[in-house]
């Protein structure tokens, strides 16, 4: 394989991963026949990625924990995608070289006249994809907590980056990726492809293909634990070409490894027209349907901040010594300056050293889309062409005349100006103002508990009851109307009886009392996250004998001394009455009252004419208001 | 202020900067919000378009920080400190406003009267 005297032969290092792949017959060696520098760069990259991919496969086969397996599968997917991208780039370069040879032979190609726009940095950050859970799923939270692991792959040109992996279940309202991804060399016609991959996060990963509905029927009929395993084992097979992320038959196949496989859930393509200095919402194209195990109910949009810094805005385009004269000013005086063209201005410094010393320029001439630059006629005395720059400053035209030291300099400056204008016309809105791009800070060590929106992670598996809306144990809550809501709802919690009531007040990362929708209870026997429905909680309270004879405080009425007298509700013995009508009117009056209440333990100086109800009572009322989908929630901030 | 999905939303906005006020353990802004993509937009009393799921100011505490800064009831909040609020859930909106380590929030809000003012001023000075 290695022949010193034949320079046209490809040299593949012995023992490299590439050689192994060639031996295995996965690559055609002819693909690597050219030894130009670019090709060897790409070869090295492909080599590197193949090594990474082999490592990920080994890790996947070896690891036992679900989180590790998901991470390994994610790196596998990323490596595969990168390999495919490099291969196709290699292919394109081959074709370009062949084309060049052909054109060179056929005709004398003149110097390429086309002007190329400058490249720039493109950064995408703060990706957020809202989810749209059904009312029934979200509020009642019945059944298994179906979780998916998701991440995004972002591809621009030849660069592919992946975001961190996020576990999503129905307690989350959005998928958020905190990463900032910066692509260094992007042309103005860039296409940034964003792909969202997801993978069902269950126990077994053997291949198989059963629609989810059938699987859930099976699982429910087989009994909970057996059925869950069975259902997890049957997820849509990974063998279809689509699930390989669009692998084309030319390229090497993804090695089939047992373990979690990611499937493409949604994608979109962003370009220069989507670039803006603030957040924008973009549409997502969703692939997959409800039957797939990796399905998540996406709202259909994605919010992100896409910023671009073309190099013409951040780098010096040209600099040199000039003499500047302002028309309309003193006709004889022209100032000698050292001028630097950068961004939308021509900075004129007194001396060259001022540029490094960061001293303010003597003056600045704007060079933007409205500027007109032309070369003036030759000055008969000095035989040097001048350059005139005209700007409109609020209705008045101001012209500066630049004189360079030689004719070549003039030509150089004009060329630079033309290139600059061309860049600005190509990069359009990115050249109006410099957009800020935050460089991703050096990675902080991952927190011990994954930061998720789910309550379970923040709590830790402690056997305590969390009354997340109040920091004190539930005080005797004597509001019987709340019991009405639970009239026909089934109780989902089965751990009510032996739940301990120790308050858990200070949790790591706990934002505010009423910040999350789910109540948790983890008794010593199960550590699964359970979101209790309001009904279950209320029936528990009722069971403890808290019902009967409650005062109902509302902000618009003075605190009633007797039971329900002031309230315009017909029912007087609410526990016995379970008519839906009463329930409805009760809840609506409650909600309208509670919505004007303040949340949390502090109410600002409103001058509200009510005695402060206890926190638990008010917060429980708020909880009901929040969970009832008929309401239009209001929150005090 | 209806929007077409996929199209950019344009609105005349006013910048409002609110300094949070320390009250006990909390930093408060002194107003209430309603709305969100997980809420029923038909019940929003302030929106013109009853399919608008944006975040609206529903109440202002008189004399509170928001009142002092010029926020008005019925304003639609478009951005908070650069974060978009036109497509957020109610909870996320509340969280964006109540971050503990931020002492000041800069809002971009829009209201009907702003559009009116701009239209009127444009009529006064027609393009020449």
XYZ file of C-alpha atoms in Angstrom:
765
model
C 0.000 0.000 0.000
C 2.784 2.402 0.689
C 4.877 3.237 -2.350
C 7.423 5.978 -2.085
C 8.042 6.596 -5.735
C 4.475 6.859 -6.820
C 3.227 10.178 -5.610
C -0.247 9.674 -6.983
C -0.956 6.749 -4.704
C -2.889 7.281 -1.587
C -0.998 6.527 1.541
C -3.057 4.975 4.211
C -1.294 4.617 7.489
C -0.841 1.067 8.651
C -2.949 0.114 11.558
C -5.205 3.121 11.203
C -8.921 2.785 11.578
C -9.283 3.717 7.932
C -7.145 0.807 6.867
C -9.270 -1.535 8.906
C -12.396 -0.219 7.304
C -10.897 -0.653 3.872
C -9.919 -4.184 4.735
C -13.414 -4.868 5.891
C -14.539 -3.705 2.509
C -16.515 -0.819 3.827
C -14.735 1.843 1.771
C -13.528 1.807 -1.737
C -9.894 2.746 -1.715
C -10.309 4.638 -4.913
C -12.149 7.272 -2.979
C -8.852 8.380 -1.477
C -6.639 8.563 -4.516
C -5.802 12.222 -4.349
C -3.123 13.415 -2.002
C -3.841 17.109 -1.985
C -3.750 18.826 1.359
C -7.477 19.347 1.674
C -8.202 15.716 1.072
C -5.758 14.551 3.666
C -7.351 16.932 6.130
C -10.719 15.396 5.509
C -9.229 11.937 5.645
C -7.834 12.730 9.043
C -11.193 14.001 10.185
C -12.951 10.903 8.892
C -10.363 8.749 10.568
C -10.901 10.550 13.837
C -14.655 10.216 13.630
C -14.467 6.535 12.826
C -12.337 6.008 15.903
C -14.822 7.968 17.982
C -17.640 5.941 16.578
C -15.969 2.662 17.367
C -15.403 3.877 20.858
C -19.040 4.842 21.208
C -20.125 1.407 19.976
C -17.910 -0.296 22.501
C -19.176 1.942 25.264
C -22.746 1.262 24.267
C -22.183 -2.454 24.370
C -20.471 -2.246 27.721
C -22.564 0.147 29.707
C -25.409 -0.897 31.888
C -26.951 2.352 33.027
C -29.613 3.947 30.955
C -28.148 7.450 31.066
C -24.791 6.230 29.866
C -26.384 4.238 27.089
C -28.331 7.262 25.919
C -25.238 9.444 25.910
C -23.257 6.837 24.031
C -26.031 6.444 21.489
C -26.074 10.196 21.059
C -22.346 10.333 20.330
C -22.801 7.444 17.958
C -25.452 9.347 16.048
C -23.316 12.477 15.960
C -20.245 10.604 14.728
C -22.238 8.846 12.036
C -23.692 12.114 10.824
C -20.284 13.749 10.777
C -18.803 10.872 8.828
C -21.548 11.127 6.270
C -21.019 14.848 5.955
C -17.258 14.477 5.457
C -17.759 11.729 2.935
C -20.117 13.793 0.879
C -17.732 16.740 1.073
C -14.938 14.530 -0.150
C -17.130 13.395 -2.978
C -17.895 16.969 -3.913
C -14.234 17.916 -3.902
C -13.405 15.014 -6.135
C -16.047 16.097 -8.565
C -14.850 19.690 -8.455
C -11.305 18.619 -9.171
C -12.401 16.521 -12.079
C -14.407 19.423 -13.443
C -11.460 21.757 -13.075
C -9.194 19.427 -14.956
C -11.724 19.184 -17.717
C -12.180 22.930 -18.048
C -8.481 23.589 -17.946
C -7.883 21.227 -20.767
C -10.658 22.517 -22.874
C -10.231 26.251 -22.662
C -8.018 28.892 -21.253
C -9.978 29.817 -18.255
C -9.485 33.481 -17.562
C -9.001 34.837 -14.079
C -12.099 34.206 -12.043
C -13.969 37.417 -12.009
C -16.646 36.624 -9.525
C -16.378 38.385 -6.274
C -16.812 36.205 -3.243
C -18.472 37.615 -0.173
C -16.605 37.459 3.075
C -17.379 34.711 5.520
C -18.706 35.209 8.985
C -19.539 33.636 12.292
C -23.021 32.320 12.818
C -24.222 31.520 16.311
C -27.396 29.848 17.406
C -28.331 29.824 21.070
C -31.142 29.371 23.532
C -33.058 26.821 21.562
C -36.482 26.210 22.988
C -39.125 23.902 21.625
C -42.522 24.127 23.296
C -44.526 20.997 23.896
C -48.241 20.638 23.711
C -49.497 17.985 26.064
C -53.152 17.130 26.058
C -55.157 18.430 28.991
C -55.868 14.939 30.183
C -52.242 13.929 30.091
C -50.901 17.043 31.695
C -53.294 17.850 34.450
C -54.451 14.457 35.514
C -51.118 12.831 34.850
C -52.459 9.323 34.807
C -50.613 6.298 33.722
C -46.974 5.662 33.104
C -44.665 8.579 32.873
C -43.425 8.248 29.351
C -39.994 9.738 28.959
C -37.885 10.519 25.956
C -34.304 11.575 25.622
C -33.835 14.345 23.069
C -30.989 16.322 21.591
C -30.420 18.545 18.596
C -27.950 18.198 15.777
C -26.977 21.419 14.074
C -25.274 21.346 10.719
C -23.852 24.230 8.742
C -21.534 23.607 5.829
C -19.155 20.933 6.971
C -19.513 21.565 10.677
C -21.849 19.496 12.795
C -22.457 20.091 16.465
C -24.745 18.429 18.916
C -26.400 19.855 21.977
C -26.579 18.243 25.357
C -29.144 15.574 25.913
C -32.327 16.433 27.749
C -34.814 14.006 29.224
C -38.369 15.034 28.533
C -41.536 13.803 30.142
C -44.975 15.226 30.479
C -44.115 17.418 33.419
C -42.063 19.642 31.116
C -43.661 22.342 29.069
C -40.697 23.080 26.818
C -37.545 21.411 25.651
C -34.715 23.844 26.341
C -31.161 23.571 25.158
C -28.834 25.977 26.864
C -25.922 25.493 24.524
C -24.575 28.234 22.328
C -23.222 26.825 19.095
C -20.904 28.946 16.975
C -20.040 28.133 13.387
C -16.840 29.867 12.435
C -16.803 30.032 8.658
C -20.220 30.512 7.163
C -20.993 32.150 3.868
C -24.010 34.431 3.496
C -25.919 31.778 1.631
C -25.614 29.386 4.525
C -28.157 26.779 5.413
C -28.253 25.809 9.030
C -30.074 22.551 9.443
C -31.492 21.865 12.870
C -32.573 18.324 13.582
C -34.252 17.112 16.719
C -33.604 13.491 17.590
C -35.454 11.636 20.235
C -35.319 8.209 21.737
C -37.734 6.509 24.026
C -36.154 6.092 27.412
C -37.343 2.711 28.577
C -35.666 -0.416 29.856
C -35.327 -2.829 26.980
C -34.041 -1.923 23.612
C -34.376 -5.031 21.538
C -35.460 -4.445 18.024
C -39.005 -5.086 17.064
C -41.813 -3.198 15.596
C -45.173 -2.953 17.260
C -47.371 0.093 17.141
C -47.548 1.825 20.464
C -51.287 1.528 20.850
C -51.180 -2.227 20.460
C -48.266 -2.372 22.805
C -50.074 -0.355 25.446
C -53.132 -2.556 25.096
C -50.909 -5.540 25.613
C -49.218 -3.948 28.536
C -52.449 -3.034 30.236
C -53.856 -6.489 29.776
C -50.736 -8.267 30.882
C -50.348 -6.552 34.153
C -48.284 -3.533 34.939
C -44.700 -4.606 35.302
C -44.717 -7.371 32.718
C -46.619 -5.256 30.298
C -44.293 -2.343 30.742
C -41.310 -4.483 29.867
C -43.056 -5.932 26.897
C -44.104 -2.569 25.631
C -40.642 -1.179 26.028
C -39.248 -4.109 24.102
C -41.432 -3.383 21.157
C -40.576 -0.080 19.707
C -40.493 0.760 16.032
C -37.480 -0.914 14.524
C -34.402 1.056 13.687
C -33.795 -0.727 10.441
C -35.580 1.659 8.136
C -33.283 3.969 6.238
C -35.041 7.034 7.574
C -34.136 6.244 11.118
C -30.484 6.207 10.236
C -30.661 9.931 9.826
C -30.974 9.718 6.082
C -28.009 7.489 5.340
C -27.583 7.124 1.637
C -26.644 3.715 0.288
C -23.251 4.908 -0.918
C -21.946 5.521 2.529
C -21.060 3.086 5.165
C -23.933 1.710 7.153
C -24.418 2.485 10.775
C -23.212 -0.499 12.743
C -26.168 -2.189 14.311
C -25.585 -2.217 18.001
C -28.033 -3.235 20.630
C -28.995 -0.236 22.613
C -31.041 2.909 22.374
C -31.399 4.378 18.924
C -32.326 7.929 18.170
C -34.904 8.782 15.573
C -35.446 12.026 13.758
C -38.432 13.761 15.287
C -38.384 17.196 13.712
C -36.190 19.378 11.546
C -35.966 22.789 10.026
C -33.536 24.825 7.982
C -32.507 28.354 8.843
C -30.794 30.824 6.561
C -29.727 34.440 6.376
C -33.286 35.710 6.343
C -33.840 34.198 9.765
C -30.911 35.998 11.349
C -31.836 38.677 13.846
C -30.410 40.106 17.005
C -33.289 38.840 19.109
C -35.412 35.763 19.506
C -37.559 34.495 16.750
C -39.920 31.645 16.305
C -39.509 29.238 13.442
C -41.617 26.409 12.166
C -40.573 22.830 12.593
C -41.316 20.038 10.191
C -42.292 17.019 12.201
C -41.542 13.524 11.047
C -43.006 10.556 12.776
C -46.452 10.161 14.200
C -48.184 9.243 17.387
C -47.584 5.557 16.918
C -43.845 5.862 17.273
C -42.321 5.257 20.649
C -40.123 8.319 20.275
C -43.056 10.627 19.696
C -43.432 13.849 21.614
C -46.321 16.272 21.136
C -44.486 19.234 19.700
C -46.237 22.547 19.356
C -44.716 22.852 15.921
C -42.365 25.757 16.482
C -38.919 26.414 17.736
C -37.619 29.591 19.325
C -33.994 30.502 19.148
C -31.589 33.373 18.722
C -29.712 33.236 15.473
C -27.001 35.850 15.177
C -24.330 36.401 12.583
C -21.097 38.370 12.608
C -19.708 38.715 9.108
C -15.981 39.218 9.058
C -16.382 42.558 7.348
C -17.922 43.822 10.595
C -15.367 42.408 12.962
C -12.100 42.512 11.084
C -10.116 45.290 9.487
C -10.727 45.215 5.778
C -7.985 47.599 4.794
C -5.825 50.165 6.496
C -3.290 52.706 5.407
C -2.265 56.318 5.372
C -4.456 58.872 3.707
C -5.040 62.552 3.479
C -8.603 63.479 4.206
C -10.270 66.711 3.276
C -13.814 67.629 4.081
C -15.673 69.480 1.375
C -17.211 72.646 2.542
C -14.584 72.972 5.191
C -11.327 74.757 4.917
C -10.413 74.013 1.324
C -6.706 74.007 1.854
C -6.509 71.858 4.932
C -6.350 68.167 4.538
C -5.540 66.020 7.503
C -3.026 63.238 7.413
C -4.544 60.215 9.052
C -4.091 56.526 9.414
C -7.395 55.107 8.287
C -8.914 51.718 9.114
C -11.973 50.336 7.347
C -13.983 48.134 9.671
C -17.656 47.458 10.022
C -19.778 50.371 8.994
C -17.150 53.073 9.444
C -13.830 54.345 8.302
C -11.900 55.182 11.422
C -9.289 57.885 11.001
C -6.578 57.942 13.613
C -3.800 60.457 14.021
C -1.146 57.811 14.036
C -0.916 54.120 13.412
C 0.008 53.416 17.024
C -3.347 54.769 18.178
C -5.103 51.753 16.749
C -3.380 49.323 19.084
C -3.404 51.747 21.945
C -7.198 51.930 21.696
C -7.193 55.694 21.560
C -10.277 57.293 20.096
C -9.961 58.029 16.389
C -9.662 61.637 15.305
C -12.874 61.289 13.383
C -15.006 58.644 11.785
C -16.564 58.556 8.378
C -19.607 56.361 7.975
C -19.434 53.684 5.317
C -22.802 51.998 5.085
C -25.500 51.185 2.608
C -26.331 54.834 2.068
C -22.774 55.887 1.352
C -21.672 56.804 -2.129
C -18.050 56.393 -3.083
C -16.514 57.353 -6.361
C -13.143 58.087 -7.766
C -12.842 61.635 -8.880
C -11.066 62.918 -11.937
C -7.376 63.082 -11.954
C -5.954 66.116 -10.298
C -4.004 67.846 -13.090
C -1.255 68.931 -10.758
C -0.413 65.752 -8.958
C -1.765 63.130 -11.331
C -3.298 61.203 -8.474
C -6.893 60.114 -8.320
C -8.964 61.065 -5.323
C -11.724 59.102 -3.711
C -14.860 60.918 -2.651
C -17.088 59.568 0.068
C -20.542 61.116 0.383
C -22.945 60.565 3.209
C -26.303 61.990 4.061
C -26.370 63.322 7.576
C -29.951 64.248 8.253
C -30.747 65.746 4.901
C -27.353 67.304 4.362
C -24.778 65.789 2.125
C -21.282 65.671 3.517
C -18.388 64.695 1.291
C -14.909 63.714 2.282
C -12.092 63.508 -0.195
C -9.384 60.978 0.347
C -6.012 61.274 -1.247
C -3.681 58.349 -1.236
C 0.008 58.240 -1.714
C 0.143 56.463 -5.016
C -2.028 55.252 -7.842
C -1.736 51.645 -6.715
C -2.973 52.680 -3.301
C -6.012 54.339 -4.799
C -6.771 51.217 -6.716
C -6.329 49.133 -3.597
C -8.658 51.309 -1.592
C -11.335 51.344 -4.285
C -11.115 47.583 -4.544
C -11.504 47.302 -0.792
C -14.538 49.589 -0.822
C -16.156 47.621 -3.606
C -15.568 44.387 -1.783
C -16.954 45.925 1.390
C -20.124 47.076 -0.322
C -20.514 43.697 -1.922
C -20.161 42.010 1.472
C -22.749 44.319 2.960
C -25.171 43.613 0.157
C -24.734 39.890 0.642
C -24.981 39.859 4.439
C -27.923 42.273 4.423
C -29.316 42.877 7.878
C -26.243 41.536 9.624
C -24.309 44.607 8.567
C -26.627 47.156 10.067
C -25.216 46.679 13.513
C -22.798 44.319 15.113
C -24.694 41.425 16.670
C -23.358 40.097 19.891
C -22.260 36.519 19.999
C -21.518 35.069 23.376
C -18.749 32.582 23.231
C -19.693 29.423 25.055
C -18.009 29.540 28.422
C -15.738 26.676 29.403
C -17.939 23.830 30.382
C -18.810 23.726 34.013
C -18.777 20.235 35.513
C -22.179 18.681 35.103
C -24.289 19.077 38.207
C -24.779 15.999 40.275
C -28.475 15.950 39.633
C -29.504 16.705 36.085
C -31.188 20.053 35.924
C -34.630 19.357 34.699
C -37.966 20.947 35.115
C -39.325 17.826 36.691
C -39.877 18.057 40.367
C -38.577 14.609 40.991
C -35.007 15.501 40.193
C -34.969 18.524 42.400
C -36.358 16.667 45.330
C -34.271 13.569 45.446
C -35.793 10.317 46.600
C -36.636 11.389 50.071
C -39.579 9.852 51.773
C -41.487 12.948 52.568
C -44.590 14.563 51.393
C -44.050 17.671 49.523
C -46.616 20.339 49.871
C -45.108 22.420 47.246
C -47.365 25.304 47.715
C -46.824 25.840 51.335
C -43.866 25.619 53.543
C -45.798 24.549 56.567
C -47.689 21.385 57.084
C -51.163 21.503 55.778
C -53.199 23.323 58.304
C -56.739 22.286 58.872
C -58.220 23.150 55.611
C -61.831 23.639 56.067
C -63.114 24.488 52.696
C -65.678 21.953 51.778
C -66.290 23.208 48.301
C -63.016 21.788 47.187
C -64.275 18.370 47.981
C -66.940 18.819 45.404
C -64.477 18.689 42.609
C -63.433 15.221 43.470
C -66.904 13.846 43.180
C -66.511 11.720 40.145
C -62.778 11.553 39.764
C -61.057 8.348 40.595
C -58.252 8.357 43.004
C -54.979 7.560 41.445
C -52.799 7.688 44.453
C -52.478 4.551 46.405
C -49.954 5.722 48.859
C -52.103 8.178 50.654
C -52.631 6.119 53.684
C -49.080 5.856 54.807
C -47.815 9.159 53.670
C -45.796 11.051 56.190
C -46.422 14.668 56.666
C -43.025 16.053 57.337
C -42.663 19.310 55.521
C -39.849 19.652 53.098
C -39.218 23.297 52.884
C -35.753 23.999 51.577
C -34.940 22.210 48.432
C -31.983 22.774 46.294
C -32.984 24.845 43.361
C -36.525 25.331 44.537
C -37.733 28.435 42.804
C -40.875 29.526 44.540
C -43.747 28.027 46.413
C -46.205 27.631 43.635
C -43.975 27.114 40.722
C -44.769 23.669 39.531
C -47.885 21.851 38.717
C -47.156 18.499 40.205
C -47.431 17.375 43.716
C -45.169 14.620 44.731
C -45.295 11.944 47.217
C -42.674 9.336 47.513
C -43.268 6.864 50.197
C -40.509 4.494 51.202
C -41.894 1.717 49.105
C -41.792 3.316 45.662
C -39.416 5.940 44.414
C -41.271 6.605 41.205
C -42.288 10.157 40.583
C -45.971 10.537 41.061
C -47.912 13.540 40.182
C -50.971 13.495 42.315
C -54.102 14.786 40.831
C -55.798 17.438 42.802
C -58.667 15.049 43.411
C -56.459 12.567 45.117
C -54.966 15.167 47.351
C -58.300 16.603 48.289
C -59.777 13.265 49.119
C -56.844 12.660 51.392
C -57.490 15.856 53.180
C -61.107 15.015 53.432
C -60.248 11.640 54.801
C -58.346 13.248 57.582
C -61.442 14.890 58.771
C -60.714 18.316 57.610
C -63.970 18.717 55.837
C -67.017 20.337 57.155
C -67.434 23.887 58.159
C -64.877 25.887 56.381
C -64.454 29.544 56.044
C -64.004 30.791 52.604
C -61.929 33.871 52.203
C -62.082 35.921 49.137
C -60.701 39.259 48.348
C -63.868 40.956 47.429
C -65.855 40.155 50.460
C -65.302 40.597 54.144
C -64.325 37.428 55.922
C -67.444 35.537 56.593
C -67.953 34.563 60.128
C -70.302 31.767 59.345
C -69.962 29.079 56.796
C -71.037 29.918 53.341
C -73.584 32.543 53.930
C -72.134 35.395 51.923
C -71.288 33.329 48.918
C -73.769 33.139 46.119
C -73.790 29.386 46.046
C -76.855 27.402 46.660
C -75.337 24.435 48.351
C -75.056 24.566 52.081
C -73.969 21.107 52.893
C -71.541 20.655 50.114
C -70.226 17.323 51.056
C -73.486 15.635 50.468
C -74.275 17.429 47.273
C -72.335 16.285 44.331
C -74.205 17.797 41.495
C -72.035 18.888 38.665
C -73.800 22.157 38.370
C -72.880 23.193 41.811
C -69.373 22.096 41.181
C -69.102 24.232 38.157
C -70.432 27.325 39.740
C -68.325 26.736 42.743
C -65.188 26.416 40.775
C -65.864 29.420 38.662
C -66.512 31.632 41.586
C -63.491 30.263 43.275
C -61.338 30.853 40.312
C -62.464 34.374 39.804
C -61.767 35.059 43.406
C -58.489 33.299 43.577
C -57.251 34.729 40.377
C -57.274 38.106 41.924
C -55.415 36.848 44.899
C -51.744 37.008 45.150
C -49.739 33.871 44.981
C -47.073 32.849 47.274
C -46.568 33.924 50.761
C -46.305 37.646 50.202
C -49.039 39.873 49.015
C -47.977 43.372 48.258
C -49.645 46.364 49.753
C -52.884 46.098 47.931
C -55.101 47.333 50.639
C -57.191 44.236 50.117
C -60.144 44.222 52.423
C -59.709 40.715 53.641
C -57.975 39.202 56.541
C -55.049 37.215 55.346
C -56.120 33.639 54.866
C -53.597 31.071 55.894
C -51.052 30.218 53.298
C -52.170 26.666 52.879
C -55.777 27.528 52.270
C -54.965 30.186 49.763
C -52.352 28.109 48.047
C -54.639 25.134 47.756
C -57.224 27.363 46.222
C -54.608 28.599 43.823
C -53.652 25.050 43.009
C -57.167 24.233 42.029
C -57.383 27.359 39.944
C -54.151 26.514 38.192
C -55.056 22.954 37.434
C -58.510 23.652 36.111
C -58.166 23.990 32.363
C -61.289 26.123 32.165
C -59.527 28.972 33.889
C -57.418 31.698 32.494
C -54.605 31.773 34.985
C -53.169 34.942 36.348
C -49.972 35.103 38.306
C -48.649 37.823 40.487
C -45.042 38.755 39.851
C -52.255 41.813 17.282
C -52.895 38.522 15.572
C -50.070 36.519 14.186
C -49.662 34.156 11.295
C -47.606 31.116 12.242
C -44.215 31.194 10.622
C -44.367 34.895 9.794
C -42.550 37.505 11.802
C -44.623 39.498 14.221
C -44.314 43.238 13.977
C -45.525 45.566 16.627
C -44.869 49.019 17.931
C -43.308 48.504 21.293
C -42.375 50.567 24.254
C -39.401 49.820 26.426
C -40.204 49.695 30.087
C -37.576 49.168 32.728
C -38.783 48.001 36.107
C -36.627 47.875 39.184
C -37.635 45.028 41.410
C -38.635 45.815 44.937
C -37.460 43.777 47.872
C -40.297 42.579 50.037
C -39.208 40.210 52.694
C -37.683 37.263 50.929
C -38.975 38.086 47.500
C -38.299 40.544 44.769
C -41.580 41.735 43.360
C -42.552 43.724 40.346
C -46.075 44.656 41.328
C -48.242 43.382 38.533
C -50.063 40.271 37.452
C -49.869 38.473 34.158
C -52.270 36.275 32.325
C -52.098 34.196 29.186
C -49.725 31.670 27.718
C -49.818 28.981 25.104
C -51.252 26.544 27.618
C -54.114 28.837 28.584
C -57.482 29.425 27.032
C -57.116 32.616 24.999
C -60.828 33.202 24.708
C -60.939 34.329 28.300
C -58.426 37.087 27.924
C -60.300 40.332 28.488
C -57.498 42.492 27.135
C -56.644 40.947 23.816
C -58.098 42.233 20.587
C -57.736 38.946 18.835
C -59.240 36.202 20.916
C -56.824 33.625 19.581
C -53.844 35.568 20.885
C -52.021 33.401 23.375
C -49.558 36.031 24.423
C -48.802 37.284 27.904
C -50.878 40.250 29.044
C -50.714 42.475 32.070
C -53.920 41.972 33.979
C -53.440 44.068 37.050
C -51.046 46.699 38.323
C -50.422 47.307 41.976
C -50.896 51.033 42.420
C -47.649 52.646 43.457
C -45.692 49.471 42.825
C -42.541 49.225 40.733
C -44.431 48.441 37.532
C -46.778 51.344 38.024
C -43.892 53.704 38.577
C -42.158 52.471 35.454
C -45.170 53.127 33.305
C -46.576 49.677 32.700
C -50.294 49.711 32.068
C -53.040 47.198 32.456
C -53.788 45.455 29.204
C -50.252 45.676 27.847
C -48.996 42.691 25.968
C -45.498 41.705 26.935
C -43.357 40.849 23.930
C -39.949 40.405 25.523
C -38.459 40.261 28.975
C -34.734 40.985 29.177
C -34.412 39.800 25.637
C -36.388 36.616 26.168
C -39.312 36.132 23.890
C -42.748 36.097 25.490
C -44.963 35.692 22.471
C -44.888 31.932 22.557
C -44.401 30.783 26.104
C -46.378 28.850 28.621
C -47.829 30.738 31.530
C -45.410 29.191 33.941
C -42.379 30.001 31.864
C -43.498 33.584 31.552
C -43.851 33.853 35.297
C -40.428 32.321 35.794
C -38.816 34.722 33.360
C -40.092 37.640 35.342
C -39.239 36.322 38.751
C -35.635 35.294 38.447
C -33.986 35.737 41.770
C -30.658 37.076 40.604
C -32.091 39.817 38.416
C -32.791 43.164 40.004
C -34.201 44.857 36.980
C -36.377 43.663 34.146
C -36.519 45.375 30.810
C -39.750 44.724 29.023
C -40.871 45.394 25.533
C -44.605 45.894 25.650
C -47.134 46.784 23.065
C -50.585 48.267 23.342
C -53.210 49.492 21.005
C -52.671 53.114 21.866
C -49.047 52.959 20.682
C -50.125 51.917 17.230
C -52.647 54.740 17.199
C -50.047 57.304 18.137
C -47.686 56.147 15.417
C -50.447 56.201 12.834
C -51.443 59.685 13.839
C -47.924 61.020 13.719
C -47.407 59.442 10.331
C -50.472 61.183 9.037
C -49.224 64.481 10.316
C -45.943 64.302 8.417
C -46.643 62.575 5.159
C -43.666 61.468 3.117
C -42.474 64.082 0.705
